[in-house]
Every structure is written in C-alpha cells, then in structure tokens.
Coordinates of C-alpha atoms and ligand atoms in Angstrom, one line a residue:
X1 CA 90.2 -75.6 -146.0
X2 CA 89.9 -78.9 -147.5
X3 CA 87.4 -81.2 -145.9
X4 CA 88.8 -84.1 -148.1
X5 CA 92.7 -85.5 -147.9
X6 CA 94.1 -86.9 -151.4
X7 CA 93.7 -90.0 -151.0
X8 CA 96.6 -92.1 -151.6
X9 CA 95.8 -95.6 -151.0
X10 CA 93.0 -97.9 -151.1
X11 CA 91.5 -97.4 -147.9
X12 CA 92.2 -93.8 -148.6
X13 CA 89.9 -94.1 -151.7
X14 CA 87.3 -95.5 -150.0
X15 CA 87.0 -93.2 -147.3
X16 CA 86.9 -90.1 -149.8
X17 CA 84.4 -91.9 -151.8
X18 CA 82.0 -94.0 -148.9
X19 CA 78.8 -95.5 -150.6
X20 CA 76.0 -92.6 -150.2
X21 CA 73.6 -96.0 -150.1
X22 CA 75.6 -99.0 -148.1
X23 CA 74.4 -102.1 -148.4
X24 CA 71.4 -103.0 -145.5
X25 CA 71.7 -105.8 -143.6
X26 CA 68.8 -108.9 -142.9
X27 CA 67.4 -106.7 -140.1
X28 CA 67.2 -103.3 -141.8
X29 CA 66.3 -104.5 -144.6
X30 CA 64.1 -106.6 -142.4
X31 CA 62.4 -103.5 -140.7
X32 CA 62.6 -100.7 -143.1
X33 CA 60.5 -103.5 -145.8
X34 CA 58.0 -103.8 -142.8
X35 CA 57.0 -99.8 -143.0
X36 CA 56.0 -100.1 -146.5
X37 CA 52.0 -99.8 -146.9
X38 CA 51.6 -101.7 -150.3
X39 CA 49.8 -98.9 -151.4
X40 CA 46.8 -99.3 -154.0
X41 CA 47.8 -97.9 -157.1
X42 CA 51.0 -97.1 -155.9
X43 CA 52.6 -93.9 -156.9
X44 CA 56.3 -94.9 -156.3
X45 CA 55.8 -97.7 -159.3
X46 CA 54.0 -94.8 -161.5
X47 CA 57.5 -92.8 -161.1
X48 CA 59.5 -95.6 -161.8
X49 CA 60.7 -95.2 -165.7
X50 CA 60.9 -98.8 -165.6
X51 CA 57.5 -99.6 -163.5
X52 CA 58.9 -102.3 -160.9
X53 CA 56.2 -103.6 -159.2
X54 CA 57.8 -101.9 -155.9
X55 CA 55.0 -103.1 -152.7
X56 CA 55.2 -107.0 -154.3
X57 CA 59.4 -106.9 -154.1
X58 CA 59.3 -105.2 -150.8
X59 CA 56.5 -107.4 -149.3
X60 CA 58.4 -110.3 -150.8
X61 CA 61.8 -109.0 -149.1
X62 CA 59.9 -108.7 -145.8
X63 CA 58.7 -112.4 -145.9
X64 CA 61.9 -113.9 -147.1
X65 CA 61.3 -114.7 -150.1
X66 CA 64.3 -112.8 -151.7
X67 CA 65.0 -114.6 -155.2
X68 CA 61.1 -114.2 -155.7
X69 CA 61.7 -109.7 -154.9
X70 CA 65.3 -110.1 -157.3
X71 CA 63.1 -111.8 -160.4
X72 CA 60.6 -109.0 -159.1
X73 CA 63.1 -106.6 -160.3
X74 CA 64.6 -107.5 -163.0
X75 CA 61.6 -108.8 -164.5
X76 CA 61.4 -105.2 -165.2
X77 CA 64.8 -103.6 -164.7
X78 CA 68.0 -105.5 -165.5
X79 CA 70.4 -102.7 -163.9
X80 CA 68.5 -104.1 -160.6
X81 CA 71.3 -103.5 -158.5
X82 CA 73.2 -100.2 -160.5
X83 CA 69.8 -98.6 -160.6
X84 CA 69.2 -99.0 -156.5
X85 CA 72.3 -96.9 -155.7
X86 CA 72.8 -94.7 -158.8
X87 CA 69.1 -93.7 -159.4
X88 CA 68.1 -90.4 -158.7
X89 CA 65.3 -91.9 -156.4
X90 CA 64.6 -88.9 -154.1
X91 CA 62.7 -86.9 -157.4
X92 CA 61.4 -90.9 -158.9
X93 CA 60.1 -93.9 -157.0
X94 CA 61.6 -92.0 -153.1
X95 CA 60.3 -89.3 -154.3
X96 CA 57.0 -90.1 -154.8
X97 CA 56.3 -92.6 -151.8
X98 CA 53.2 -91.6 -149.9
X99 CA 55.3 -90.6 -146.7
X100 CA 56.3 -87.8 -147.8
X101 CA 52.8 -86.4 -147.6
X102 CA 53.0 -86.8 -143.5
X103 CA 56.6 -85.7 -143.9
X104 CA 57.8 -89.4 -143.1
X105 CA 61.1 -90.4 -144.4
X106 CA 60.1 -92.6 -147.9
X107 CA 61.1 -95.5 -147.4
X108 CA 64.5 -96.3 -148.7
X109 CA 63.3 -97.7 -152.0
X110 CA 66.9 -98.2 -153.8
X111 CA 68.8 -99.6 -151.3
X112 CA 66.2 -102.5 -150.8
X113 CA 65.7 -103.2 -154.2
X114 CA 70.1 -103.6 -154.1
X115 CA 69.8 -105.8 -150.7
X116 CA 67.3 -107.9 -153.1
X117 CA 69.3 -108.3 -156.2
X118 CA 73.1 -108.1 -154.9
X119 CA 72.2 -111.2 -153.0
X120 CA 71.1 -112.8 -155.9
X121 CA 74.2 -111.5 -158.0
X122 CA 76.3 -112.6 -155.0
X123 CA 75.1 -116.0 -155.0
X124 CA 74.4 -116.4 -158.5
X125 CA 70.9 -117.5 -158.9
X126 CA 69.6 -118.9 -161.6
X127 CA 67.2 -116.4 -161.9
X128 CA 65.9 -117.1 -166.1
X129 CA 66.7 -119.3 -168.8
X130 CA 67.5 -117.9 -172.3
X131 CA 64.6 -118.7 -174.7
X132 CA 65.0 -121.9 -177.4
X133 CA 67.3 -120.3 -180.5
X134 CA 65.0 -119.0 -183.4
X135 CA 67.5 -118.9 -185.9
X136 CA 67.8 -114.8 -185.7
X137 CA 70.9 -112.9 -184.9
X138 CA 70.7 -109.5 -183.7
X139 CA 74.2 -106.8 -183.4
X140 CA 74.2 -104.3 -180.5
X141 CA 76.5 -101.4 -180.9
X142 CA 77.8 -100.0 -178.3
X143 CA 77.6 -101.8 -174.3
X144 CA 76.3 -99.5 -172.3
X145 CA 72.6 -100.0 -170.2
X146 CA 70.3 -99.4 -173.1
X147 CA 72.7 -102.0 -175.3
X148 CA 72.6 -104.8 -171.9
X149 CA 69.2 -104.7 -171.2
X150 CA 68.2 -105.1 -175.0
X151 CA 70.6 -108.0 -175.2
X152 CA 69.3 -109.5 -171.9
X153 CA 65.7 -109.2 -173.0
X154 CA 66.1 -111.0 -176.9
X155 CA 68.2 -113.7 -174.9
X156 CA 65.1 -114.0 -173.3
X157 CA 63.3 -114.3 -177.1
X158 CA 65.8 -117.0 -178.4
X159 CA 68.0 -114.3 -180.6
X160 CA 71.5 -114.6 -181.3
X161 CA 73.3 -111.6 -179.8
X162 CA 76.7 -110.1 -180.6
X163 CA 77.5 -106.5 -179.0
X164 CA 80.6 -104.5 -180.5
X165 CA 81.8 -101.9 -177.9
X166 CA 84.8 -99.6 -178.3
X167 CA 86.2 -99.2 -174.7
X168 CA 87.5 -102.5 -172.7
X169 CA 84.6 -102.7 -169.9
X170 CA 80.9 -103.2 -170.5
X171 CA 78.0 -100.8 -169.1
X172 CA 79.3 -97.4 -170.7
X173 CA 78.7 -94.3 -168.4
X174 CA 77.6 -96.6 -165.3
X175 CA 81.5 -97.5 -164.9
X176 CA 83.2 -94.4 -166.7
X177 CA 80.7 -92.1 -165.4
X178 CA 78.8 -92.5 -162.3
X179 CA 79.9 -91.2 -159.2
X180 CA 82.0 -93.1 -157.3
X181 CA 80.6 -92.4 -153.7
X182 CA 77.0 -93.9 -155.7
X183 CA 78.0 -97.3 -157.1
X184 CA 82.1 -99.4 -157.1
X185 CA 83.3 -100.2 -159.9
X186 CA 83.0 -103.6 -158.7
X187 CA 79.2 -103.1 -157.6
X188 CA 79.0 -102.3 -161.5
X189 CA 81.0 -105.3 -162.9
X190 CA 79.6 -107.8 -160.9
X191 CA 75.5 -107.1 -162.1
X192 CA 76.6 -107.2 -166.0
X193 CA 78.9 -110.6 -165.2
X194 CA 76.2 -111.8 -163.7
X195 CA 73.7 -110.8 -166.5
X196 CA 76.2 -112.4 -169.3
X197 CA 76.3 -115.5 -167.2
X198 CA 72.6 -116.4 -167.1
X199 CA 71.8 -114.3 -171.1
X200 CA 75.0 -115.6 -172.8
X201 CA 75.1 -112.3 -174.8
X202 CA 78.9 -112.4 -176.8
X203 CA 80.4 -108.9 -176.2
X204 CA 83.6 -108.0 -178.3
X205 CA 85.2 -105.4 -176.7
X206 CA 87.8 -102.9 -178.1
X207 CA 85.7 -103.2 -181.3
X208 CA 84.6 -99.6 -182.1
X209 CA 82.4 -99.4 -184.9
X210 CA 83.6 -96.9 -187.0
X211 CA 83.6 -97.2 -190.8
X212 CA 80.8 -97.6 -193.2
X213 CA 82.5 -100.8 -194.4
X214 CA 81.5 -102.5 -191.0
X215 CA 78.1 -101.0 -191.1
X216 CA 77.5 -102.7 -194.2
X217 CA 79.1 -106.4 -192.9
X218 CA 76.5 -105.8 -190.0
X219 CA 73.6 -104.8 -192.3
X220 CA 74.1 -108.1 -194.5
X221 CA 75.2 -110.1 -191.2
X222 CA 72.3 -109.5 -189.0
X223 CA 68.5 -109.4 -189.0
X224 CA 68.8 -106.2 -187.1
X225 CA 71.1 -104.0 -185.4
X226 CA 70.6 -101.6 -182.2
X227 CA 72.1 -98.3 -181.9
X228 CA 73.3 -97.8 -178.4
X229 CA 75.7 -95.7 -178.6
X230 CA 75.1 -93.2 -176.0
X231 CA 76.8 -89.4 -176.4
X232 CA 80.3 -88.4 -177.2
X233 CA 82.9 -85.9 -175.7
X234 CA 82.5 -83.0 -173.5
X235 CA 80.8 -80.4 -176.0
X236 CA 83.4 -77.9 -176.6
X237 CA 82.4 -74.3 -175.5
X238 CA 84.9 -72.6 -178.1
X239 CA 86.3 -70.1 -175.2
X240 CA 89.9 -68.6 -175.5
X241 CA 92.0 -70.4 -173.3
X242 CA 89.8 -73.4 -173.3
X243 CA 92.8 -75.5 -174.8
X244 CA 95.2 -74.7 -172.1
X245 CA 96.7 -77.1 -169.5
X246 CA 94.5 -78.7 -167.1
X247 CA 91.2 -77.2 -168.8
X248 CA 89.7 -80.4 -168.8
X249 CA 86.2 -81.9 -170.0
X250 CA 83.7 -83.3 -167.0
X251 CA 83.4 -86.7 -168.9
X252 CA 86.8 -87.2 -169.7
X253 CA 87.8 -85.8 -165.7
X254 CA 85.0 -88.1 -164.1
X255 CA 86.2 -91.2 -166.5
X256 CA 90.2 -90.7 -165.4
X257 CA 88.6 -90.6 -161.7
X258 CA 86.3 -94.0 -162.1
X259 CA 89.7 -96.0 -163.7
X260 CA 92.6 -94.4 -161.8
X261 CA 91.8 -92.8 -159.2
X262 CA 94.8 -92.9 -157.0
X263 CA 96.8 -91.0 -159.9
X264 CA 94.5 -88.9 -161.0
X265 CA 95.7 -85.1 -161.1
X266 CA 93.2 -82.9 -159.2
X267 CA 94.2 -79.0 -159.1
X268 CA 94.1 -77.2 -156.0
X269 CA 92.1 -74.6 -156.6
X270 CA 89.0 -75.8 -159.0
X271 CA 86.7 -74.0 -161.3
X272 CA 83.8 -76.7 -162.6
X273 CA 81.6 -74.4 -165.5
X274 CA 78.2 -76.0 -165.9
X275 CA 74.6 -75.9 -163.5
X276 CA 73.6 -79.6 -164.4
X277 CA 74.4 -83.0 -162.6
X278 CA 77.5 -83.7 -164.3
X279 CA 79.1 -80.3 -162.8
X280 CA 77.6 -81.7 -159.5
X281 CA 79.8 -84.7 -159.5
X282 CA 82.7 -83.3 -161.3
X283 CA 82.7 -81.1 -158.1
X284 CA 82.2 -83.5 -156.0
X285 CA 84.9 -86.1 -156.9
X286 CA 87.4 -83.2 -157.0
X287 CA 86.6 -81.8 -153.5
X288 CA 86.6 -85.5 -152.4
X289 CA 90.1 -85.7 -154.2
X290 CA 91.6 -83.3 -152.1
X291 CA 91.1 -80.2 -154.0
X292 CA 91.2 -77.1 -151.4
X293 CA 88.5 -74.6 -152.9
X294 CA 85.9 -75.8 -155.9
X295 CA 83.6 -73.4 -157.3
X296 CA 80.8 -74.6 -159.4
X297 CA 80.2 -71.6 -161.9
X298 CA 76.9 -71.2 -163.5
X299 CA 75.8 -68.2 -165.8
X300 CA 72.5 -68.2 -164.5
X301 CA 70.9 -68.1 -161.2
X302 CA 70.8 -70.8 -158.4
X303 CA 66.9 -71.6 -158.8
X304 CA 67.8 -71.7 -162.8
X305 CA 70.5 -74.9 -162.6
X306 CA 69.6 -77.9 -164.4
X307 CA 70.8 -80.2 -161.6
X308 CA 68.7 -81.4 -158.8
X309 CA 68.6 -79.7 -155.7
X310 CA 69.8 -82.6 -153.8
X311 CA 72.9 -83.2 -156.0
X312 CA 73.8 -79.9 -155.2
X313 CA 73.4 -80.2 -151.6
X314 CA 75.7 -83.4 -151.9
X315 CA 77.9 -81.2 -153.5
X316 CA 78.1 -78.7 -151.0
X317 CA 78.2 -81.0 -148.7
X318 CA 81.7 -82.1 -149.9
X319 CA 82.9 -78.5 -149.7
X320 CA 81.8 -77.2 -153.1
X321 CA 81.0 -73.3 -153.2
X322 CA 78.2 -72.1 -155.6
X323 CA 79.0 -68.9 -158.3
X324 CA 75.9 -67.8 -159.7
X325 CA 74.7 -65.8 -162.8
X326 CA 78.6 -65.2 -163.8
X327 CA 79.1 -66.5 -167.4
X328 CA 82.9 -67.4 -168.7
X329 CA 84.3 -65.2 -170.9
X330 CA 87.6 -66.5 -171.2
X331 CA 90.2 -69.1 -169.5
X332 CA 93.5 -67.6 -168.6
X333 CA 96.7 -68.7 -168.6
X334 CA 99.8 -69.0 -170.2
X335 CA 100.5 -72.6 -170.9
X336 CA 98.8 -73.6 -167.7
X337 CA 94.9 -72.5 -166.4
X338 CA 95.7 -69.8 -164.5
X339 CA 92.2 -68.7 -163.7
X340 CA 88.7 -67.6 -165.4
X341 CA 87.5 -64.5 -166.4
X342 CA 83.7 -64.5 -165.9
X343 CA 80.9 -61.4 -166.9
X344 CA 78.0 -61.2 -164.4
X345 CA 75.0 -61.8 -165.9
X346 CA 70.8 -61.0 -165.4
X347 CA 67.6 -62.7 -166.4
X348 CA 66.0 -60.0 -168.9
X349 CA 62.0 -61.7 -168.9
X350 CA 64.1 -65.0 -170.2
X351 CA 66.6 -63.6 -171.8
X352 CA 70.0 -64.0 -170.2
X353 CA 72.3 -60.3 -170.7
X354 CA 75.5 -60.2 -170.2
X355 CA 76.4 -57.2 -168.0
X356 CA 78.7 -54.8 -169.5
X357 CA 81.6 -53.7 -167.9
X358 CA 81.1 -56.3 -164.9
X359 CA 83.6 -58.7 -165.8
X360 CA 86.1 -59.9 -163.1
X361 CA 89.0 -63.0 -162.5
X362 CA 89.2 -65.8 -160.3
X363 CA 92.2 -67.5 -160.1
X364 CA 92.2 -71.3 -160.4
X365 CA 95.0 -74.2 -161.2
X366 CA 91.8 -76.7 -162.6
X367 CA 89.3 -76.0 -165.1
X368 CA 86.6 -78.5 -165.7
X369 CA 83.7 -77.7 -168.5
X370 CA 80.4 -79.6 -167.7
X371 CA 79.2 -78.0 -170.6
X372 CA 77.0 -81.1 -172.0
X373 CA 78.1 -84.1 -174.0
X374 CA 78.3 -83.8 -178.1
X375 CA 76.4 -86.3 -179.9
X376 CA 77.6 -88.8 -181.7
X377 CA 77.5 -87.5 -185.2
X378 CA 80.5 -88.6 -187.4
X379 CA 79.2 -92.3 -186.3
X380 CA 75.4 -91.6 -187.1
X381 CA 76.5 -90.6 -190.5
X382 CA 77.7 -93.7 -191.6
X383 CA 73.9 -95.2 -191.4
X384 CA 72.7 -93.5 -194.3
X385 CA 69.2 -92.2 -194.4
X386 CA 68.9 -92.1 -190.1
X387 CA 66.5 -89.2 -189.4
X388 CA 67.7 -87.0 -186.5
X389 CA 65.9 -84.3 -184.7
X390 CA 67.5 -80.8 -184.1
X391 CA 69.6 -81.8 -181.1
X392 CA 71.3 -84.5 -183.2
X393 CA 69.2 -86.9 -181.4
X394 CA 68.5 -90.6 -183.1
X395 CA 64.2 -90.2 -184.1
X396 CA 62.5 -93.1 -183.3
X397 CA 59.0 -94.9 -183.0
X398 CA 57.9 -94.1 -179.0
X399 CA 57.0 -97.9 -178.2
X400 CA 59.1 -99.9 -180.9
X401 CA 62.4 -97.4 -181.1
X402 CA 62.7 -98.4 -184.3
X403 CA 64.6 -95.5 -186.6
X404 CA 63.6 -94.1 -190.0
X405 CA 65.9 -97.1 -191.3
X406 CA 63.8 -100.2 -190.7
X407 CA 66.9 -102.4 -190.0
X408 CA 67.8 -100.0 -186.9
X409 CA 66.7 -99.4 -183.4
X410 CA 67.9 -97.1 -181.0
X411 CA 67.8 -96.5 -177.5
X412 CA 69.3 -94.9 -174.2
X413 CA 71.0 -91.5 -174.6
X414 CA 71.6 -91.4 -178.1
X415 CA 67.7 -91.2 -178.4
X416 CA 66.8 -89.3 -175.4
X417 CA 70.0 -86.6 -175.4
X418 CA 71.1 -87.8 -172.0
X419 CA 69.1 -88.9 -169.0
X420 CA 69.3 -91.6 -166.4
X421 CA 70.8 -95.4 -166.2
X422 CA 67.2 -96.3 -165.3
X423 CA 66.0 -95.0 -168.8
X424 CA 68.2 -96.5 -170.9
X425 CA 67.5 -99.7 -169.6
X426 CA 63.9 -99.4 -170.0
X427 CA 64.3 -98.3 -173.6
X428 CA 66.6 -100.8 -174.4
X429 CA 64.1 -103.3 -173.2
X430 CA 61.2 -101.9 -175.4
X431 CA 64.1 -101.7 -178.4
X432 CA 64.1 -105.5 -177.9
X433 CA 60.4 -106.0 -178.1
X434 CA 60.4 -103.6 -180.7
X435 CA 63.2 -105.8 -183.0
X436 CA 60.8 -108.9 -182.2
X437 CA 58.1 -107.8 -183.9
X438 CA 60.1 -106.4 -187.0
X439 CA 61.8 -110.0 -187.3
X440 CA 58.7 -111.8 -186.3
X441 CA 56.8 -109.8 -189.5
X442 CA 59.3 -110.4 -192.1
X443 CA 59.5 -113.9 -191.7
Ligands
LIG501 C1 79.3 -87.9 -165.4 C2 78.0 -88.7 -165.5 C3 77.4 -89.1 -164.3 C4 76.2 -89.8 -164.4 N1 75.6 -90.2 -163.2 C5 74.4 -90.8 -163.3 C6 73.8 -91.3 -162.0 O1 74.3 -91.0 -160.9 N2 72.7 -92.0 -162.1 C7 72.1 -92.3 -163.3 O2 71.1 -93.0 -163.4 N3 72.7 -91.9 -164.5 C8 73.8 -91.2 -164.5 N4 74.4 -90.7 -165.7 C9 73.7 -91.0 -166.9 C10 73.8 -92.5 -167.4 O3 75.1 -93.0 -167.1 C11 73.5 -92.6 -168.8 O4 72.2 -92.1 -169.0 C12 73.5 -94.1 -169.3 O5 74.7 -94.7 -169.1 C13 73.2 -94.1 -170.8 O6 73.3 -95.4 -171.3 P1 73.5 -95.7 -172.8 O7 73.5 -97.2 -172.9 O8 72.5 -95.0 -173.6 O9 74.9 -95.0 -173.2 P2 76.3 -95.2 -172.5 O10 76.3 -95.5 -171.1 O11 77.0 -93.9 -172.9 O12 77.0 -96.4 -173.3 C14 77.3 -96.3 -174.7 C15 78.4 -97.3 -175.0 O13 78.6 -97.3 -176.4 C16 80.0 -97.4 -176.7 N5 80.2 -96.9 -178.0 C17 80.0 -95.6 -178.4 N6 80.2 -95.5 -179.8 C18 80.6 -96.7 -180.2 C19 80.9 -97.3 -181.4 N7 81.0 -96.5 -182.5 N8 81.3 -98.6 -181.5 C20 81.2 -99.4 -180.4 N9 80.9 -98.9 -179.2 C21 80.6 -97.6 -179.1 C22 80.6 -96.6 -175.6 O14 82.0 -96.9 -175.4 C23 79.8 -96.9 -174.4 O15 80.3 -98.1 -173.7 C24 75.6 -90.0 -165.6 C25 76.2 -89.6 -166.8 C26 77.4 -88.9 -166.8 C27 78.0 -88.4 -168.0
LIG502 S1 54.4 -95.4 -152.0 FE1 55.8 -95.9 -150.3 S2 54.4 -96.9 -148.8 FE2 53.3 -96.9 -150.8 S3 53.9 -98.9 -151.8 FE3 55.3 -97.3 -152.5 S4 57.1 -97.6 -151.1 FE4 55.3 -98.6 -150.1

C-alpha cells in the first residue's frame, strides 16, 4: 500500500515533500541555542568541512545578536542557509556534538545556523561589501556551489567575475538535485539572489561552454578561469534492456522531480539499482510521488551500501523496501520496463560472486539506475594538458586547487568525484584564495 497520494496540486506537493528541517521560531531557536555548551575545542567545528565557528553563532543567536551569528556563517560558508537543511549533519557537525556521548539529542545544529541566515536573506542585510576593483577579471564555468562561493569570495578580493553556466537556474545539483523534502526550490533561489545582490558576480546563463574556440576567448580574456563543473549524466551500466521505456537515470528522474513535479511520471511499481545516497532519494521522491511498492536493489549486502544509515531509514520511512546482495542482470521488457532480472550474489573475502543458477524476476513498470554520475570528460578535453587522476577526476594543488594548467583551478565535484554541497563551497572558497595568489604573483 502506498503511504504517499500523487500529489496533484500545490498543497499536495508540499504535503508529500514537508521540510525534514522546518524553519524554528524566536523561542526554539531561543531555547534549543541555550543548551549549547560552547565547548573548548569544539568537535562539532572540527567536523565541519567548512569550520564555522559553531558555539560563537549559536551564543550570538541566543543573545540576539542575529546578523552578528549570519556574518558568523558565511564568513565561512556562503551556502549558509542550503547547507543547514541539506547537510548531512547527523554523521558532520550533529554528529559530532558532545551530547551524543550522554546519549542527549545534539543540538540541532543546521536548523539554527538556517534560523540565523534565512533571516538575514529574508531581510536583506547588508552583510559585506565587495572589495575596491583591482583591475583583474576572473571566468567561472559552470554555477553550481563550488563556482558561487569562489565568485562570492574574489568579490570579496576586488575581481571582476563572469560565470557561464549551461542550464537556466544558478546553484547546479542544490536546485536540480537535492531532495525536495531537505531544501524548496525557493529556499535555494532566495540564498544565491541574495548572494548576487550583495557580490555583484555577472552570471550568463544558458551559456554552456562547450568548444575549444570559447576556451581559448576565455584563456586570452581572463587572468584566470575556474572549473566548476561538477559531474555529468547518470553513468550508464551497459545492461540489456537498459534503453527501454521508463528505464530512467537517478539524476535526470530527481532533476524532472525538483522542476516539475506535479507532471512528473512516477511508475507504480519502482525498481531504484544503486546502495549510495542518490538511490536513497531517488526512492524516496518516488514513494513520496505515489508510487505503490519501491525496491531499492543493491548487489551487495545492507551493512555494504554506500549511503548513510539515516538516509536509508528516511527512505524506509517513506515506504521503500530494501533488496540486498541481488545484482541486475538484465531489464525486461518489450518496449516498456517490464521488470528486472537480478542474480543473487555473496561476499567471497571481498570479492563479490555472482551465484550461478540463482537468478530470478521482479516485475516493475519504473526503473531508475543510481549507478553514479559520469564525469565530465568530452568538456575536460578541450583544456589541453589538464592532468586527471584515474577516476577522471580534475588533479589539483590541496590548498590552492590550482590544476596542472597554471591558468586553471578547480573545485567542488569535478575534483572530489562527488560529495556534499558543504564541500564544494569550501573548495570553491580556497579556489578563490588560491587564484589570488596566482594573479597577485604574476603582476
Ligand atoms: C541526486 C543528488 C542529491 C544530492 N543531495 C545532496 C544533499 O542532500 N546534501 C548535500 O550536501 N549534497 C547533496 N548532493 C551533492 C551536491 O549537490 C553536490 O556535491 C554539489 O552540488 C556539487 O557542487 P559543484 O558546484 O561542484 O557542482 P554542481 O552542483 O554539479 O554544479 C555544476 C554546474 O556547472 C554547470 N555546467 C556543467 N558543465 C558546464 C559547461 N560546460 N558550461 C557551463 N556550465 C556547465 C552545470 O549545469 C551546473 O549548474 C546531491 C547530489 C545529487 C546528484
Ligand atoms: S559540540 Fe555541541 S554542545 Fe559543544 S559547542 Fe558544539 S554544538 Fe555546542
């Protein structure tokens, strides 16, 4: 039985998808602030991959001085507000809170840090000027977090910026991939307007960069260009059947449910192949779209699957049913998914074995491979003499992100193969800091 109804309106929508972290109000923002311990040393700012300086914006939310906890934050994070609901904070800054050891609830880290800056989005403080222009233009490809909070930060250093991006919207994979039910659309629109209002970064949008001739414009154009391209397509796992109706990728499923989600087709019966967090949402949104039975498949075990535990229990939570150690062997169908034929599998001292003569069928109308995103190659080639590593990854200096091609930085998931919007927004800062220096030197 389906836990979810399709919904079919707006209020529909936001039912099926309700904000796992709401926004708090003065008083619980006012009481939960007042359990912190401002903790020597604190752990929760060593797990931050951006290092917020968590006990000063949470003492400074307690004693009202909320534009003083919003510079707090994006003094080190610019995705203040995206980060706070889309962060996976139970394993980071949650995760590592000292209540945990006297089996306390944490205290709910990311929802204050969005109670400090969606205030200050909301009533658009003036939180920084942009630094006196230096003379120095600098192109961004690409608009995602990484891209933002490099333009943000040379704003900051008096540089000219100019990001191309190919899509229409700004923050990449925060709008087109990010669970719903974590951050709105609008949530997500309203932090990067804000940011462009008070960094004045130009973005031209629906301006893919994708011929060598461009590269070279930008090369002779500007001082210095970041990469930020993030990954490409759902990686394509070459099974028969694969390119049958409604055998679908997770990105391109989870993207269709982030723009339109009212028309989006969701099967009735759902097979999502995959054991890492995108197969966790790609579950999710479908159960939440209506779907009667999803099944997240996995070829290896439970305890093996990339995802975190508590994405999975969301998951299940929505409905979602776990197959385990049953790899796909084949989609069926004729024109249309019909159903998947797995082969049980077992761990052989690390090795995963394929059991023969154990195969079996389960009938589906939805397919949806969260098989891992491809990297952006054909676009990579077109920067000549870009070292890579052996995932396809962009190489690059691990405080300056600067690539093998002095001219070129790089940051987010095109360098680290895919994490977390907090990462990419760290990096992207560093990239910045990183392009400084290069322009400062060859003055
Ligand atoms: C389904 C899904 C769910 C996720 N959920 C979460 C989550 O809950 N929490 C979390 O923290 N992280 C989540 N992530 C990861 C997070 O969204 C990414 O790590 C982060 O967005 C990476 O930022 P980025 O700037 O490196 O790349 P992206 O966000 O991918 O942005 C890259 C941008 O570059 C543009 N671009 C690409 N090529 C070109 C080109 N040639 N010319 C011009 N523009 C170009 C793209 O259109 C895109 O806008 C999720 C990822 C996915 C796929
Ligand atoms: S670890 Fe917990 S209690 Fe200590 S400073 Fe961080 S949020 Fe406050």
């Amino acid at each position: 039985m389906a836990e979810y109804q399709t919904p079919t309106t707006g209020e529909g929508q936001e039912s099926s998808f309700e904000q796992l972290k709401p926004y708090m109000n003065p008083t619980m923002a006012y009481y939960e602030s007042s359990r912190c311990l401002f903790c020597f040393d604190a752990p929760c700012v060593k797990a931050c991959p951006t290092g917020i300086d968590i006990p000063l914006f949470i003492r400074q939310i307690h004693t009202g001085n909320l534009d003083g906890a919003a510079r707090t934050i994006y003094d080190s994070n610019y995705f203040g507000n995206i980060c706070g609901k889309v962060c996976p904070t139970e394993v980071l800054c949650e995760g590592a809170c000292v209540f945990n050891l006297q089996d306390v609830k944490p205290i709910e880290i990311g929802r204050l840090q969005s109670y400090a800056t969606s205030r200050a989005i909301r009533q658009e403080k003036r939180l920084y000027q942009t630094g006196p222009a230096n003379g120095h233009k600098v192109a961004v490809i690409g608009a995602g977090p990484a891209s933002i909070a490099c333009a943000c930060e040379l704003r900051l250093l008096g540089y000219e910026v100019d990001i191309f991006e190919a899509k229409s919207h700004p923050s990449g994979l925060a709008i087109y991939g990010c669970a719903p039910y974590k951050v709105t659309n609008q949530d997500v629109l309203e932090e990067v307007n804000y940011l462009q209002e008070l960094f004045q970064f130009k973005v031209h949008y629906k301006h893919p960069i994708q011929t060598k001739a461009q590269i070279t414009a930008l090369e002779h154009d500007y001082a210095a260009i970041l990469l930020g391209v993030g990954l490409g397509p759902t990686q394509a796992l070459h099974l028969e059947g694969e390119e049958l109706d409604n055998c679908i990728g997770a990105t391109e499923f989870i993207e269709q449910v982030k723009l339109i989600p009212l028309t989006v087709e969701v099967g009735r019966r759902v097979i999502v192949i995959g054991g890492g967090n995108t197969a966790m949402d790609a579950a999710s949104e479908s159960a939440r779209l209506g779907a009667e039975m999803v099944t997240v498949a996995y070829r290896r075990s439970k305890e093996e699957m990339r995802a975190y535990a508590f994405e999975y229990d969301l998951a299940r939570s929505a409905g979602v049913m776990g197959l385990f150690n049953a790899a796909p062997v084949a989609v069926l169908g004729e024109e249309k998914v019909s159903g998947v034929r797995f082969v049980k599998t077992r761990n052989e001292s690390g090795q995963l074995r394929h059991i023969s003569g154990s195969e079996f069928e389960v009938a589906c109308d939805m397919v949806i491979l969260a098989t891992g995103q491809a990297k952006q190659s054909a676009f990579l080639s077109l920067v000549d003499s870009l070292d890579k590593d052996g995932r396809g990854c962009i190489i690059v200096h691990p405080q300056t992100f600067q690539t093998s091609r002095p001219q070129y930085f790089a940051a987010g998931d095109a360098v680290n193969g895919g994490a977390e919007v907090v990462n990419a927004a760290a990096e992207g800062k560093l990239a910045a800091r990183g392009i400084d220096k290069y322009i400062s030197n060859s003055k």
